């Protein structure tokens, strides 16, 4: 058959199935590559419904036909690849809904989140407070109990009348508070819901009076509005002490960071210890003496690779389902990921071990344990430690985020604050996380330098 | 007296490294083994302290058979045989002192040595050994901080710690320049002459063979092709052992 006839057949074959012509001309790799190129273009256009790109797919196919005709004379390979890339990036642009101006368009929304961020909620002015309460019946029964109470500090509170129906006015009388400081009255329903909230002044004698209306809201959650129940009137008075205190959020952050660091520390230690046996099984130089060992080697490697490729955040979701919310599932997830990651890294250290010193120490008449102690351990320990510290560094980062799926630590609080749109707290936790990670980065780098 | 009888080593991949090699080494001899790379020199030396188990043949140290020794006996034999390597084979991250003390492991209390505790006598001995090779001031340095010549001297002090009867030196100067080569071989010569240590050393350069050897064995393709006095080795013999093509490469060594 003449070359020309052969080329026509090849071109026709490639017109039916892209790459078939190249296959016919025995250019197997080229056939496979061109088939994949054309097929992926058509999958994108047809399956993912990006019809505006059909011309690119068709042009690529036509080029493949032309190539089948001309082969082994080279056609310009860069053409279809360029077309394919233009299509891929074009679709990428559409799929990611690229809209850079959106960053600058929504200034109002940006200020909602960014302004509080400039005032991270870490501290508050130090204050001390006085508080007391009195219980009152709502609505009135025929014989209401006396609405009067004196607490251990001599603060006396009374309400007249002794009970109230909705929308009625009552008078609160208090004595024994700090003179000339404002006080706050809070109404707590039987289920603890705070409803009415009013401020009033305490006079120079430490007494105060507040007339207020019992609004219907106090009974809104009651199953039976006519049933008399005991509500609580709480009065809080606070005065600045000077200086600053850690705010409630600050306390949560400190606790969260503490949990996060503990999770990372424990996960790294347990992970590192458990990684050691796996690393020996995954070291090629130790596991190549017979076929069974080689199978164990391949299996261990494969399992480590699979476990390592699953993000610890995803493992945490699974463990949260199994053991429940809290720091424990987060720790389990990070531990598992650490075992896989360190197992592989350790095994590479073992593979890089120098057999010379081991031979030399055997030659001195040392026993097996002495060979391990003086020939093997000095070679692997520094690298093991450096890798473990590096891993601890990574683990602190991942344990900050693991709380997002219920794994505990600072991430758990952060996630709540994001949902509550409490951006001052969010900002405070961002800053704390950044500080912790930066400090850790610094010290782990220093430590690793020392070990080398 | 070391006696090697009909030694043969076939590696699992089928390579025949040694074929029926026999010789005797009287106490106090400086035996030089010459031969091309791959001629079986390293295998021969490693069979003597059984870092490699020979396939056939026997090796006797005095009247004790090394080749049939059990593991305890073997360790007792090994501690009497010091070994020096081309690549020095020091534990790079350990200190010079620790590397030297490693030579004492065969004598040390197995338990205490695992904890890294060494008797003062061993430490003094190690410092004396380092002093003898002139690097006592480097005792606290890491081994990889030393130059090649210094590392080989640590290798010698490690062998000294064994109070050896025999020293096996596997191309001890092949990684060093000619000046350093002489200084290292002079230490071996000194041990050979003053301490009456038998030295079995593989070398490549004819001038070194003439200068240090008291007896020479030539290996080619795993077979002993020459045995005699260093003075019997001339250009022609050397060429026979190293092959025709070696002539050019070895020209300088021959002058």
XYZ file of C-alpha atoms in Angstrom:
707
model
C 0.000 0.000 0.000
C 1.357 3.398 -0.849
C 2.057 5.885 1.887
C -0.597 8.161 0.501
C -3.348 5.510 0.690
C -2.249 4.611 4.170
C -2.445 8.265 5.173
C -5.965 8.630 3.802
C -7.105 5.569 5.765
C -5.435 6.986 8.864
C -7.154 10.341 8.394
C -10.551 8.639 7.953
C -9.972 6.508 11.053
C -9.126 9.593 13.080
C -12.268 11.247 11.748
C -14.306 8.410 13.284
C -12.340 8.088 16.522
C -9.739 10.748 17.260
C -6.349 9.091 17.553
C -7.377 5.895 15.735
C -5.391 6.978 12.665
C -2.270 7.504 14.725
C -2.844 4.061 16.239
C -3.068 2.651 12.721
C 0.286 4.261 11.978
C 1.679 2.617 15.118
C 2.303 5.859 17.028
C 0.720 4.479 20.194
C 1.664 7.175 22.702
C 0.665 9.923 20.275
C -2.654 8.186 19.658
C -3.419 7.967 23.381
C -2.445 11.552 24.066
C -4.456 12.942 21.164
C -7.478 10.815 22.057
C -7.428 12.134 25.622
C -6.954 15.691 24.385
C -9.939 15.525 22.042
C -12.112 13.501 24.393
C -11.555 15.866 27.328
C -12.442 18.812 25.078
C -15.707 17.151 24.032
C -16.555 16.071 27.584
C -16.190 19.687 28.661
C -18.355 20.975 25.850
C -21.095 18.308 25.928
C -21.192 16.962 29.466
C -20.582 20.216 31.322
C -22.707 22.152 28.825
C -20.191 24.777 27.809
C -21.582 24.988 24.267
C -19.847 28.253 23.414
C -16.572 26.299 23.259
C -17.644 23.721 20.653
C -15.489 25.377 18.000
C -12.343 24.632 20.037
C -13.244 20.960 20.413
C -14.000 20.628 16.691
C -10.796 22.414 15.690
C -8.800 20.062 17.909
C -10.474 17.057 16.260
C -9.798 18.399 12.781
C -6.191 18.919 13.704
C -5.988 15.289 14.894
C -7.358 14.183 11.505
C -4.773 16.316 9.721
C -2.047 14.910 11.961
C -3.135 11.351 11.178
C -2.759 12.138 7.472
C 0.636 13.811 7.789
C 2.267 11.546 10.375
C 5.209 10.773 10.635
C 5.796 14.217 9.197
C 5.275 16.444 12.213
C 2.389 18.856 12.363
C 2.529 21.869 14.683
C 1.726 20.203 18.007
C 1.519 23.467 19.869
C -1.721 24.379 18.053
C -4.201 21.899 19.604
C -2.557 22.175 23.023
C -2.894 25.949 22.875
C -6.543 25.622 21.829
C -7.188 23.184 24.653
C -5.529 25.467 27.214
C -7.458 28.526 26.002
C -10.656 26.524 26.389
C -9.671 25.175 29.839
C -8.761 28.593 31.199
C -11.775 30.224 29.564
C -14.091 27.721 31.231
C -12.121 28.075 34.444
C -12.840 31.804 34.343
C -16.567 31.117 33.881
C -16.760 28.391 36.541
C -15.024 30.441 39.237
C -17.395 33.324 38.356
C -14.462 35.677 38.240
C -15.631 39.141 39.303
C -12.755 41.188 40.739
C -14.773 44.390 41.045
C -17.073 42.714 43.597
C -14.304 43.185 46.155
C -14.652 46.946 45.901
C -18.394 47.279 45.145
C -19.806 46.283 48.532
C -18.277 48.901 50.768
C -21.205 48.884 53.162
C -20.972 45.167 53.815
C -17.219 45.407 54.015
C -17.445 48.014 56.731
C -19.847 45.814 58.745
C -17.173 43.178 59.024
C -13.979 45.211 58.831
C -14.763 48.022 61.305
C -15.330 45.756 64.321
C -12.231 43.916 63.263
C -10.170 46.988 64.059
C -11.352 46.701 67.648
C -10.601 43.125 68.661
C -12.515 42.084 71.777
C -9.777 40.973 74.108
C -10.082 43.147 77.161
C -12.577 45.303 79.030
C -12.160 47.912 81.778
C -11.886 46.270 85.171
C -15.063 46.624 87.205
C -16.528 45.258 90.379
C -20.204 44.677 90.759
C -22.951 44.320 93.336
C -25.973 42.239 92.511
C -29.107 41.038 94.212
C -32.600 39.887 93.246
C -36.166 39.600 94.394
C -38.874 37.218 93.149
C -42.339 38.359 92.120
C -45.464 36.516 91.024
C -46.898 37.115 87.532
C -49.824 37.090 86.981
C -51.395 37.584 90.379
C -52.917 34.701 92.327
C -55.418 35.398 95.146
C -52.634 35.094 97.745
C -49.329 36.239 96.301
C -46.150 35.650 98.360
C -44.373 38.709 99.707
C -42.094 40.271 97.065
C -39.267 41.167 99.417
C -35.734 39.843 99.989
C -32.563 40.789 101.866
C -29.336 39.140 100.742
C -26.216 38.301 102.800
C -24.620 41.688 102.096
C -27.539 43.586 103.577
C -29.024 44.614 100.243
C -32.778 44.833 100.627
C -35.101 44.691 97.623
C -38.879 44.899 97.579
C -41.614 45.328 94.985
C -45.005 46.826 95.529
C -47.511 45.498 94.921
C -46.442 41.925 95.717
C -47.561 40.664 92.356
C -48.203 42.011 88.894
C -50.478 41.322 85.986
C -49.298 42.057 82.469
C -49.173 45.743 81.525
C -49.452 46.836 85.150
C -46.906 49.211 86.718
C -44.875 48.129 89.728
C -42.442 50.003 91.959
C -39.051 48.499 92.838
C -37.376 49.738 96.006
C -33.747 48.919 96.763
C -31.454 49.827 99.663
C -27.805 49.037 100.390
C -26.279 49.671 96.956
C -23.231 51.836 96.220
C -24.308 55.476 96.486
C -24.478 57.602 93.360
C -23.682 54.886 90.837
C -26.180 53.828 88.176
C -27.826 50.423 88.565
C -29.394 48.112 85.992
C -32.619 46.173 86.453
C -33.035 42.935 84.499
C -36.236 40.901 84.363
C -35.606 37.130 84.261
C -38.576 34.946 83.322
C -38.953 31.482 84.966
C -36.994 29.936 82.096
C -34.185 32.474 82.501
C -34.983 34.671 79.488
C -33.986 38.282 80.011
C -36.716 40.631 78.846
C -37.066 44.032 80.513
C -33.844 45.966 80.906
C -33.832 49.415 82.553
C -31.305 51.694 84.203
C -31.907 53.812 87.281
C -29.924 55.947 89.709
C -28.958 55.159 93.302
C -29.169 58.148 95.638
C -26.441 59.280 98.139
C -27.929 57.049 100.839
C -27.611 53.928 98.704
C -31.346 53.712 97.999
C -33.118 53.668 94.673
C -36.628 53.473 93.261
C -37.767 52.355 89.833
C -41.295 52.472 88.468
C -41.731 50.277 85.430
C -44.347 48.493 83.374
C -44.497 44.679 83.314
C -44.568 44.247 79.567
C -46.392 41.278 78.014
C -43.052 40.036 76.661
C -42.125 38.629 80.088
C -44.709 35.908 79.694
C -44.330 35.263 75.997
C -42.878 31.792 76.374
C -45.297 30.619 79.071
C -47.434 27.647 78.008
C -50.389 28.973 80.025
C -50.462 32.766 80.356
C -53.000 32.678 83.187
C -50.955 30.436 85.477
C -49.201 32.481 88.196
C -45.421 31.953 88.120
C -42.440 33.347 89.992
C -40.299 35.742 87.945
C -37.070 37.287 89.133
C -36.020 40.935 89.191
C -32.215 41.237 89.255
C -30.383 44.475 89.990
C -26.756 44.832 89.020
C -24.579 47.762 89.881
C -21.030 48.040 88.664
C -18.245 50.577 89.053
C -14.915 50.832 87.301
C -11.889 49.783 89.306
C -9.303 51.241 86.952
C -7.055 49.057 84.783
C -8.163 46.397 82.329
C -9.354 42.851 82.559
C -9.594 39.994 80.095
C -13.037 40.089 78.546
C -15.336 37.095 78.324
C -14.269 36.598 74.707
C -10.620 36.902 75.715
C -11.163 34.131 78.241
C -12.760 31.899 75.612
C -9.846 32.585 73.275
C -7.251 31.734 75.919
C -9.105 28.525 76.674
C -9.447 27.754 72.959
C -5.760 28.324 72.286
C -4.900 26.157 75.274
C -7.096 23.358 73.913
C -5.639 23.789 70.453
C -2.066 23.555 71.693
C -2.927 20.503 73.797
C -4.543 18.771 70.836
C -1.494 19.488 68.695
C 0.939 18.369 71.375
C -0.834 15.111 72.101
C -1.595 14.320 68.473
C 2.030 14.910 67.524
C 3.426 12.766 70.339
C 1.053 9.835 69.843
C 1.270 10.142 66.063
C 5.065 10.208 66.130
C 5.296 7.135 68.352
C 2.812 5.154 66.256
C 4.497 6.297 63.040
C 7.782 4.600 63.973
C 6.694 0.972 63.431
C 4.970 1.924 60.171
C 8.057 3.761 58.995
C 10.154 0.619 59.388
C 7.600 -1.365 57.395
C 7.599 1.330 54.710
C 11.385 1.556 54.337
C 12.505 -0.036 51.102
C 16.017 -0.893 52.272
C 14.717 -2.889 55.238
C 11.843 -4.546 53.382
C 13.412 -5.898 50.215
C 14.985 -9.140 51.396
C 12.079 -11.408 50.401
C 8.780 -11.217 48.469
C 6.527 -11.276 51.571
C 8.346 -8.285 53.021
C 8.103 -6.518 49.694
C 4.329 -7.041 49.700
C 4.114 -5.645 53.250
C 6.213 -2.698 52.095
C 3.914 -1.933 49.167
C 0.784 -2.339 51.312
C 2.108 -0.092 54.085
C 3.178 2.544 51.582
C -0.212 2.456 49.876
C -2.170 2.728 53.125
C 0.034 5.590 54.338
C -0.422 7.401 51.040
C -4.199 7.005 51.102
C -4.554 8.133 54.730
C -2.210 11.053 54.098
C -4.242 12.245 51.139
C -7.384 12.635 53.279
C -7.415 16.081 54.840
C -7.517 15.930 58.659
C -10.568 18.211 58.608
C -12.470 15.501 56.752
C -11.273 12.808 59.148
C -12.465 15.028 62.002
C -15.989 15.041 60.538
C -15.977 11.253 60.640
C -14.618 11.103 64.192
C -17.097 13.735 65.403
C -19.885 11.456 64.185
C -18.313 8.445 65.920
C -17.218 9.877 69.286
C -19.225 13.101 69.482
C -18.312 16.791 69.581
C -15.245 17.958 71.454
C -11.481 18.107 71.354
C -11.086 14.315 71.330
C -12.319 13.710 67.758
C -10.124 16.577 66.587
C -7.146 15.000 68.267
C -7.933 11.596 66.750
C -8.133 13.077 63.265
C -4.854 14.940 63.562
C -3.166 11.927 65.153
C -4.204 9.684 62.276
C -2.982 12.175 59.712
C 0.275 12.577 61.643
C 0.881 8.819 61.684
C 0.525 8.670 57.925
C 2.588 11.762 57.195
C 5.394 11.044 59.653
C 5.385 7.332 58.773
C 6.297 8.251 55.211
C 8.835 10.931 56.173
C 10.495 8.673 58.783
C 10.702 5.834 56.271
C 12.570 8.143 53.906
C 15.061 8.904 56.675
C 15.547 5.183 57.253
C 16.016 4.644 53.523
C 18.717 7.309 53.514
C 20.682 5.676 56.324
C 24.398 5.089 55.699
C 25.261 1.386 55.998
C 28.984 2.103 56.372
C 28.979 3.016 60.075
C 26.710 0.067 60.837
C 29.184 -2.262 59.166
C 32.049 -0.618 61.061
C 30.337 -1.031 64.424
C 29.442 -4.657 63.713
C 33.109 -5.201 62.935
C 34.134 -4.088 66.433
C 32.301 -7.048 67.981
C 29.240 -5.064 69.072
C 26.010 -6.982 69.636
C 22.790 -6.253 67.762
C 21.400 -3.778 70.291
C 24.707 -1.945 70.456
C 24.736 -1.673 66.663
C 21.255 -0.132 66.761
C 22.171 2.190 69.655
C 25.466 3.445 68.215
C 25.110 2.897 64.465
C 21.425 3.400 63.625
C 19.907 5.724 66.232
C 22.491 8.532 65.961
C 21.823 8.558 62.233
C 18.027 8.764 62.419
C 17.231 10.575 65.675
C 18.145 14.127 64.614
C 16.069 13.860 61.429
C 13.201 12.212 63.295
C 13.174 15.029 65.820
C 13.370 17.750 63.205
C 10.497 16.164 61.280
C 8.439 15.759 64.450
C 8.857 19.416 65.403
C 7.962 20.420 61.871
C 4.883 18.237 62.135
C 3.941 19.807 65.461
C 4.053 23.143 63.708
C 1.645 21.835 61.037
C -0.569 20.212 63.675
C -1.058 23.479 65.548
C -2.228 25.057 62.295
C -4.668 22.268 61.546
C -5.955 22.083 65.112
C -6.890 25.780 64.932
C -9.272 24.973 62.101
C -10.455 21.521 63.234
C -13.021 23.148 65.581
C -15.017 24.295 62.535
C -16.371 20.770 62.201
C -16.765 20.263 65.951
C -13.243 19.161 66.779
C -12.770 21.608 69.648
C -10.153 24.256 70.282
C -10.079 27.885 69.169
C -11.736 26.986 65.853
C -14.886 25.902 67.665
C -15.270 29.340 69.299
C -14.268 31.125 66.115
C -16.947 29.294 64.150
C -19.615 30.284 66.706
C -18.562 33.919 66.529
C -18.655 33.891 62.753
C -22.214 32.535 62.860
C -23.210 35.143 65.484
C -21.560 37.853 63.349
C -19.543 38.864 66.399
C -16.703 40.249 64.342
C -14.839 41.823 67.249
C -14.412 38.362 68.742
C -13.606 36.920 65.312
C -10.895 39.524 64.920
C -9.502 38.788 68.384
C -9.269 35.085 67.572
C -7.657 35.781 64.175
C -4.996 37.823 65.911
C -4.434 35.190 68.609
C -4.130 32.400 66.065
C -1.683 34.458 64.026
C 0.446 35.194 67.095
C 0.504 31.563 68.206
C 1.401 30.291 64.738
C 4.101 32.935 64.298
C 5.685 32.192 67.661
C 5.589 28.507 66.894
C 7.105 28.999 63.468
C 9.938 30.930 65.014
C 10.687 28.457 67.783
C 10.305 25.347 65.663
C 12.710 26.802 63.089
C 15.175 27.620 65.873
C 14.848 24.156 67.391
C 15.294 22.453 64.035
C 18.428 24.492 63.356
C 19.842 23.295 66.659
C 19.227 19.653 65.794
C 20.749 19.552 62.306
C 48.714 -16.855 62.415
C 45.727 -16.403 60.143
C 44.998 -19.198 57.718
C 42.581 -18.980 54.775
C 41.671 -22.255 53.085
C 39.888 -22.645 49.741
C 37.734 -19.573 50.287
C 34.867 -19.125 47.792
C 32.127 -16.550 47.837
C 29.182 -16.553 45.432
C 26.665 -13.719 45.924
C 22.932 -14.470 45.655
C 22.824 -12.716 42.264
C 25.377 -15.243 40.956
C 28.472 -13.049 41.058
C 31.531 -15.112 41.953
C 33.571 -12.748 44.131
C 36.174 -15.234 45.383
C 37.259 -18.516 43.866
C 39.241 -21.019 45.944
C 41.595 -18.553 47.621
C 44.120 -19.929 50.116
C 46.983 -18.234 51.965
C 48.583 -17.830 55.367
C 49.468 -14.683 57.276
C 52.083 -15.102 60.015
C 51.821 -12.804 63.040
C 53.382 -9.392 62.546
C 53.140 -9.362 58.773
C 52.050 -6.347 56.685
C 50.140 -8.120 53.940
C 49.094 -6.051 50.952
C 46.240 -7.222 48.716
C 46.245 -5.769 45.217
C 43.808 -6.121 42.357
C 41.310 -4.215 40.236
C 38.116 -2.884 41.724
C 35.741 -5.832 41.755
C 38.542 -8.375 41.948
C 37.326 -9.545 45.366
C 39.623 -7.602 47.730
C 36.797 -6.145 49.829
C 34.949 -9.456 49.922
C 38.109 -11.229 51.068
C 38.690 -8.772 53.934
C 35.027 -8.932 54.992
C 35.086 -12.729 55.010
C 37.909 -12.668 57.550
C 35.731 -10.981 60.208
C 32.575 -12.469 58.666
C 30.844 -9.217 57.827
C 30.251 -11.434 54.778
C 29.717 -15.164 55.222
C 31.795 -17.154 52.728
C 30.040 -19.764 50.593
C 32.804 -22.337 50.946
C 36.165 -22.605 52.620
C 37.530 -22.092 56.090
C 39.384 -19.356 57.933
C 41.399 -20.056 61.079
C 42.778 -17.577 63.569
C 45.473 -19.612 65.303
C 43.525 -22.829 65.727
C 40.060 -21.333 66.157
C 37.844 -21.631 63.110
C 36.275 -18.225 62.412
C 33.969 -19.577 59.733
C 32.158 -21.924 62.143
C 32.065 -19.634 65.207
C 28.687 -19.009 66.839
C 27.530 -15.447 67.378
C 29.136 -14.992 70.825
C 32.416 -16.492 69.683
C 32.254 -14.410 66.547
C 31.868 -11.190 68.547
C 34.880 -12.178 70.637
C 36.877 -12.829 67.481
C 35.707 -9.585 65.884
C 36.803 -7.439 68.785
C 40.370 -8.688 68.228
C 40.200 -7.668 64.547
C 40.170 -3.947 63.869
C 38.843 -2.670 60.560
C 39.547 0.504 58.610
C 37.464 1.546 55.618
C 37.921 3.540 52.448
C 34.943 5.776 53.330
C 36.040 5.912 57.019
C 32.532 4.731 58.058
C 32.254 7.035 61.044
C 28.876 7.888 62.545
C 28.857 11.406 61.159
C 26.582 13.007 63.733
C 28.363 11.518 66.735
C 31.430 13.106 68.317
C 34.956 11.988 67.580
C 35.187 10.636 71.127
C 32.008 8.570 70.758
C 33.204 7.223 67.429
C 36.446 6.188 69.092
C 34.643 4.617 72.048
C 32.555 2.595 69.570
C 35.711 0.523 69.072
C 35.340 -0.630 72.664
C 31.759 -1.929 72.313
C 32.891 -5.543 72.087
C 34.410 -5.253 75.575
C 31.870 -2.902 77.158
C 29.138 -3.822 79.612
C 26.202 -4.445 77.248
C 23.664 -2.728 79.500
C 25.632 0.374 80.478
C 26.852 0.894 76.938
C 23.236 1.027 75.760
C 22.637 3.858 78.212
C 25.685 5.638 76.836
C 27.652 5.217 80.064
C 31.357 4.485 79.642
C 33.897 3.630 82.337
C 36.521 6.315 82.942
C 39.207 3.810 81.941
C 37.659 3.491 78.460
C 37.415 7.270 78.118
C 41.062 7.659 79.117
C 41.997 4.954 76.659
C 40.041 6.740 73.915
C 41.796 10.033 74.638
C 45.126 8.219 74.557
C 44.215 6.681 71.188
C 43.196 10.072 69.797
C 46.391 11.533 71.166
C 48.392 8.868 69.405
C 46.896 9.835 66.028
C 47.264 13.535 66.881
C 43.629 14.675 67.039
C 42.929 14.714 70.800
C 41.884 18.363 70.483
C 39.016 17.345 68.159
C 37.486 14.871 70.649
C 34.330 16.930 71.202
C 33.821 17.814 67.522
C 31.268 16.051 65.377
C 32.874 13.515 63.089
C 31.577 15.185 59.929
C 33.273 18.439 60.918
C 36.652 16.795 60.277
C 38.642 16.596 57.058
C 39.073 13.279 55.244
C 42.533 12.625 56.663
C 41.350 13.438 60.186
C 38.325 11.170 59.808
C 40.541 8.272 58.789
C 42.646 8.912 61.876
C 39.469 8.595 63.971
C 38.929 5.317 62.122
C 42.396 4.205 63.232
C 41.822 5.264 66.834
C 38.549 3.311 66.807
C 40.518 0.247 65.692
C 43.160 0.939 68.368
C 40.443 0.775 71.057
C 39.925 -2.867 70.136
C 43.532 -3.663 71.128
C 43.553 -5.672 67.931
C 45.740 -8.561 66.879
C 44.849 -8.003 63.259
C 43.906 -4.859 61.345
C 41.907 -5.185 58.147
C 42.283 -2.069 56.046
C 40.005 -1.883 53.012
C 41.636 0.629 50.656
C 42.287 2.959 53.604
C 43.892 5.675 51.507
C 41.943 5.498 48.252
C 39.870 8.568 49.240
C 42.905 10.613 50.338
C 45.607 12.556 48.558
C 49.149 11.072 48.359
C 50.599 13.052 51.288
C 47.747 12.045 53.579
C 48.011 8.488 52.274
C 51.530 8.234 53.626
C 50.627 9.688 56.992
C 47.766 7.196 57.421
C 49.849 4.219 56.303
C 52.619 5.296 58.660
C 50.210 4.880 61.569
C 49.440 1.372 60.343
C 53.135 0.679 59.926
C 53.792 1.928 63.440
C 51.112 -0.364 64.871
C 52.573 -3.193 62.832
C 56.141 -2.587 63.995
C 55.733 -1.482 67.622
C 52.538 -3.292 68.663
C 53.184 -6.373 66.489
C 49.697 -6.057 64.972
C 49.195 -8.074 61.796
C 47.990 -5.759 59.025
C 46.042 -6.899 55.965
C 45.623 -3.949 53.680
C 44.305 -3.516 50.150
C 46.137 -0.911 48.093
C 46.198 0.310 44.505
C 49.500 2.100 44.126
C 52.674 0.203 43.423
C 54.909 2.674 45.258
C 52.829 2.224 48.420
C 52.992 -1.548 48.004
C 56.769 -1.417 47.832
C 57.089 1.059 50.667
C 54.850 -0.598 53.287
C 54.194 -4.226 52.365
C 56.122 -7.187 53.709
C 54.110 -9.663 51.651
C 51.779 -9.270 48.677
C 48.761 -11.132 47.301
C 47.350 -10.310 43.884
C 43.685 -11.017 43.093
C 42.116 -11.095 39.654
C 38.475 -12.021 39.052
C 38.293 -13.548 42.532
C 41.323 -15.775 42.079
C 44.722 -15.482 43.685
C 47.077 -14.811 40.760
C 50.148 -13.746 42.708
C 51.734 -14.257 46.083
C 55.222 -13.157 47.065
C 57.507 -10.439 48.302
C 56.826 -6.815 47.297
C 60.150 -6.709 45.490
C 58.910 -9.418 43.090
C 56.178 -7.094 41.864
C 57.391 -5.169 38.870
C 55.779 -3.417 35.931
C 55.070 -6.665 34.132
C 53.447 -8.399 37.074
C 51.435 -5.340 37.940
C 50.221 -5.175 34.364
C 49.286 -8.847 34.483
C 47.204 -8.311 37.594
C 45.645 -5.041 36.540
C 45.238 -5.867 32.836
C 46.667 -4.288 29.704
C 44.528 -1.181 29.789
C 45.818 -0.301 33.262
C 49.199 0.643 31.877
C 48.368 4.234 31.080
C 46.287 4.879 34.142
C 48.864 3.411 36.461
C 51.881 4.994 34.763
C 52.567 7.490 37.506
C 52.171 4.897 40.193
C 54.747 2.709 38.519
C 57.531 5.270 38.435
